[in-house]
Amino acid sequence: MPVLARLTAAELLRLHAQIGEELRTRGVVRSANNPTGDLAEHLFCAAFGWAQAPNSERGYDATGPDGTRFQIKGRRVHRRNPSRQLSAIRDLAGGHFDVLAGVIFDDDFCVVRAALIPRGVVEARSTYVAHTNSHKFILREDVWSAAGVRDVTAEVAAAMP
């Protein structure tokens, strides 16, 4: 691998694009967006045998063998931004998912913590944000001690390709 500090900005961006294409070829990501969400979906589905929903599916990302619908969210926590706020949850009251599958990654995309969180816990701990017409949910450490939450850190970490 080239020494990154010696590459020009154009060369770094080209390398970034090539890495994204290779991750898509390997099935680790499905879009050209930031890989955090796609990686989270890939890991949970690989770890538990869930079927990924089409990209355009409203309100959930995967379905378990028993029909449980999962909304999957990932957050990369790093030195420049330690926030654990997950991406917007749209139409929370619509009941589109049964369980939120959340994972926190570190700077290098290593799994730090992962949990399966019942929708009721998500509803109780979320805050409505009017200007985005969505709910925000922060995957704080105390979530793991909430009733019904299952720590799946080991399973999700083991699914890393």
Tab-separated table of C-alpha atoms in Angstrom:
chain	number	residue	atom	x	y	z
A	1	MET	CA	0.000	0.000	0.000
A	2	PRO	CA	1.339	3.452	-0.822
A	3	VAL	CA	2.390	5.799	1.952
A	4	LEU	CA	-0.699	7.968	2.176
A	5	ALA	CA	1.160	11.131	3.182
A	6	ARG	CA	3.002	11.058	-0.162
A	7	LEU	CA	-0.153	10.917	-2.270
A	8	THR	CA	-1.806	14.000	-3.740
A	9	ALA	CA	-5.390	14.832	-2.864
A	10	ALA	CA	-6.462	13.581	-6.304
A	11	GLU	CA	-4.631	10.281	-5.753
A	12	LEU	CA	-6.207	9.865	-2.304
A	13	LEU	CA	-9.686	10.469	-3.730
A	14	ARG	CA	-9.044	7.983	-6.538
A	15	LEU	CA	-7.919	5.399	-3.961
A	16	HIS	CA	-11.028	6.149	-1.891
A	17	ALA	CA	-13.241	5.528	-4.942
A	18	GLN	CA	-11.421	2.274	-5.741
A	19	ILE	CA	-11.842	1.059	-2.162
A	20	GLY	CA	-15.579	1.797	-2.336
A	21	GLU	CA	-15.909	-0.160	-5.569
A	22	GLU	CA	-14.006	-3.115	-4.126
A	23	LEU	CA	-16.217	-3.143	-1.015
A	24	ARG	CA	-19.305	-3.155	-3.285
A	25	THR	CA	-17.828	-6.008	-5.348
A	26	ARG	CA	-17.340	-7.992	-2.135
A	27	GLY	CA	-20.904	-7.304	-1.014
A	28	VAL	CA	-19.854	-5.419	2.115
A	29	VAL	CA	-21.558	-2.167	1.035
A	30	ARG	CA	-24.456	-1.574	-1.342
A	31	SER	CA	-24.221	2.135	-2.077
A	32	ALA	CA	-21.688	4.839	-2.840
A	33	ASN	CA	-22.498	6.604	0.440
A	34	ASN	CA	-20.470	6.653	3.640
A	35	PRO	CA	-19.876	2.945	4.367
A	36	THR	CA	-20.963	3.018	8.030
A	37	GLY	CA	-24.644	2.208	7.468
A	38	ASP	CA	-24.015	-0.360	4.732
A	39	LEU	CA	-21.360	-2.065	6.859
A	40	ALA	CA	-23.741	-2.207	9.828
A	41	GLU	CA	-26.414	-3.842	7.663
A	42	HIS	CA	-23.932	-6.330	6.230
A	43	LEU	CA	-22.602	-7.353	9.645
A	44	PHE	CA	-25.981	-7.840	11.311
A	45	CYS	CA	-27.352	-9.802	8.350
A	46	ALA	CA	-24.235	-11.985	8.198
A	47	ALA	CA	-24.221	-12.553	11.965
A	48	PHE	CA	-27.882	-13.554	12.251
A	49	GLY	CA	-28.916	-14.779	8.803
A	50	TRP	CA	-31.331	-11.923	8.189
A	51	ALA	CA	-32.536	-11.085	4.687
A	52	GLN	CA	-31.652	-7.556	3.637
A	53	ALA	CA	-34.592	-5.501	2.444
A	54	PRO	CA	-34.331	-3.629	-0.859
A	55	ASN	CA	-32.626	-0.233	-0.546
A	56	SER	CA	-35.933	1.558	-1.048
A	57	GLU	CA	-37.873	-0.315	1.655
A	58	ARG	CA	-39.573	2.079	4.065
A	59	GLY	CA	-38.730	1.884	7.753
A	60	TYR	CA	-36.719	-1.326	8.035
A	61	ASP	CA	-33.523	-2.784	6.626
A	62	ALA	CA	-33.772	-6.536	7.169
A	63	THR	CA	-36.106	-9.341	8.128
A	64	GLY	CA	-35.291	-12.233	10.428
A	65	PRO	CA	-36.300	-15.839	9.708
A	66	ASP	CA	-39.269	-15.421	12.082
A	67	GLY	CA	-40.509	-12.275	10.293
A	68	THR	CA	-39.060	-9.778	12.779
A	69	ARG	CA	-38.295	-6.490	11.014
A	70	PHE	CA	-35.026	-4.773	11.903
A	71	GLN	CA	-34.025	-1.142	11.474
A	72	ILE	CA	-30.213	-1.212	11.368
A	73	LYS	CA	-28.122	1.779	12.369
A	74	GLY	CA	-24.397	2.225	12.737
A	75	ARG	CA	-22.286	5.044	14.099
A	76	ARG	CA	-18.535	5.521	13.702
A	77	VAL	CA	-17.216	7.256	16.800
A	78	HIS	CA	-13.839	8.879	16.280
A	79	ARG	CA	-11.485	11.424	17.769
A	80	ARG	CA	-13.044	14.331	15.868
A	81	ASN	CA	-16.637	13.424	16.750
A	82	PRO	CA	-17.417	11.208	19.743
A	83	SER	CA	-21.202	11.462	19.297
A	84	ARG	CA	-23.212	8.251	19.524
A	85	GLN	CA	-26.295	9.743	17.877
A	86	LEU	CA	-27.612	7.400	15.212
A	87	SER	CA	-28.997	8.631	11.911
A	88	ALA	CA	-32.569	9.912	11.827
A	89	ILE	CA	-35.376	7.483	12.541
A	90	ARG	CA	-38.311	8.371	10.307
A	91	ASP	CA	-41.963	7.708	11.193
A	92	LEU	CA	-41.180	5.993	14.498
A	93	ALA	CA	-44.883	5.878	15.378
A	94	GLY	CA	-45.599	4.036	12.105
A	95	GLY	CA	-44.304	0.779	13.547
A	96	HIS	CA	-42.256	-0.113	10.473
A	97	PHE	CA	-39.680	-2.056	12.511
A	98	ASP	CA	-39.809	-4.312	15.562
A	99	VAL	CA	-36.203	-4.068	16.722
A	100	LEU	CA	-33.447	-1.518	16.260
A	101	ALA	CA	-30.087	-3.160	15.614
A	102	GLY	CA	-27.416	-0.649	16.560
A	103	VAL	CA	-23.649	-0.822	16.366
A	104	ILE	CA	-20.895	1.553	17.404
A	105	PHE	CA	-17.649	1.418	15.413
A	106	ASP	CA	-14.333	2.948	16.378
A	107	ASP	CA	-12.092	5.093	14.191
A	108	ASP	CA	-10.924	2.025	12.233
A	109	PHE	CA	-14.426	0.524	11.768
A	110	CYS	CA	-13.857	-2.106	14.478
A	111	VAL	CA	-17.020	-3.057	16.365
A	112	VAL	CA	-17.050	-1.471	19.828
A	113	ARG	CA	-20.593	-2.340	20.966
A	114	ALA	CA	-23.700	-3.743	19.303
A	115	ALA	CA	-27.224	-4.306	20.576
A	116	LEU	CA	-30.700	-5.427	19.581
A	117	ILE	CA	-33.120	-2.886	21.039
A	118	PRO	CA	-36.908	-3.384	21.164
A	119	ARG	CA	-38.893	-0.604	19.495
A	120	GLY	CA	-40.482	0.294	22.852
A	121	VAL	CA	-37.066	1.148	24.292
A	122	VAL	CA	-36.279	3.212	21.196
A	123	GLU	CA	-39.578	5.087	21.514
A	124	ALA	CA	-39.006	5.803	25.222
A	125	ARG	CA	-35.455	7.081	24.686
A	126	SER	CA	-35.885	9.011	21.433
A	127	THR	CA	-36.446	12.714	20.969
A	128	TYR	CA	-38.586	14.186	18.200
A	129	VAL	CA	-36.809	16.718	15.982
A	130	ALA	CA	-39.374	18.910	14.211
A	131	HIS	CA	-37.143	20.414	11.522
A	132	THR	CA	-36.221	16.946	10.209
A	133	ASN	CA	-39.589	15.358	11.075
A	134	SER	CA	-37.728	12.448	12.623
A	135	HIS	CA	-36.576	11.059	15.929
A	136	LYS	CA	-33.027	11.050	17.228
A	137	PHE	CA	-31.711	8.161	19.267
A	138	ILE	CA	-28.380	8.165	21.039
A	139	LEU	CA	-26.808	4.762	21.602
A	140	ARG	CA	-25.483	5.520	25.095
A	141	GLU	CA	-23.872	2.877	27.295
A	142	ASP	CA	-26.943	2.688	29.549
A	143	VAL	CA	-29.024	1.364	26.634
A	144	TRP	CA	-27.442	-2.063	27.182
A	145	SER	CA	-29.005	-2.235	30.659
A	146	ALA	CA	-32.550	-1.428	29.458
A	147	ALA	CA	-35.184	-4.153	29.662
A	148	GLY	CA	-35.253	-6.411	26.610
A	149	VAL	CA	-31.990	-5.153	25.094
A	150	ARG	CA	-29.631	-7.894	23.946
A	151	ASP	CA	-25.870	-7.323	23.768
A	152	VAL	CA	-24.704	-8.813	20.461
A	153	THR	CA	-21.253	-7.255	20.320
A	154	ALA	CA	-19.431	-10.572	19.989
A	155	GLU	CA	-21.681	-11.877	17.209
A	156	VAL	CA	-21.505	-8.686	15.144
A	157	ALA	CA	-17.733	-8.334	15.606
A	158	ALA	CA	-17.247	-11.954	14.511
A	159	ALA	CA	-19.141	-11.253	11.260
A	160	MET	CA	-16.511	-8.758	10.052
A	161	PRO	CA	-15.171	-10.067	6.728
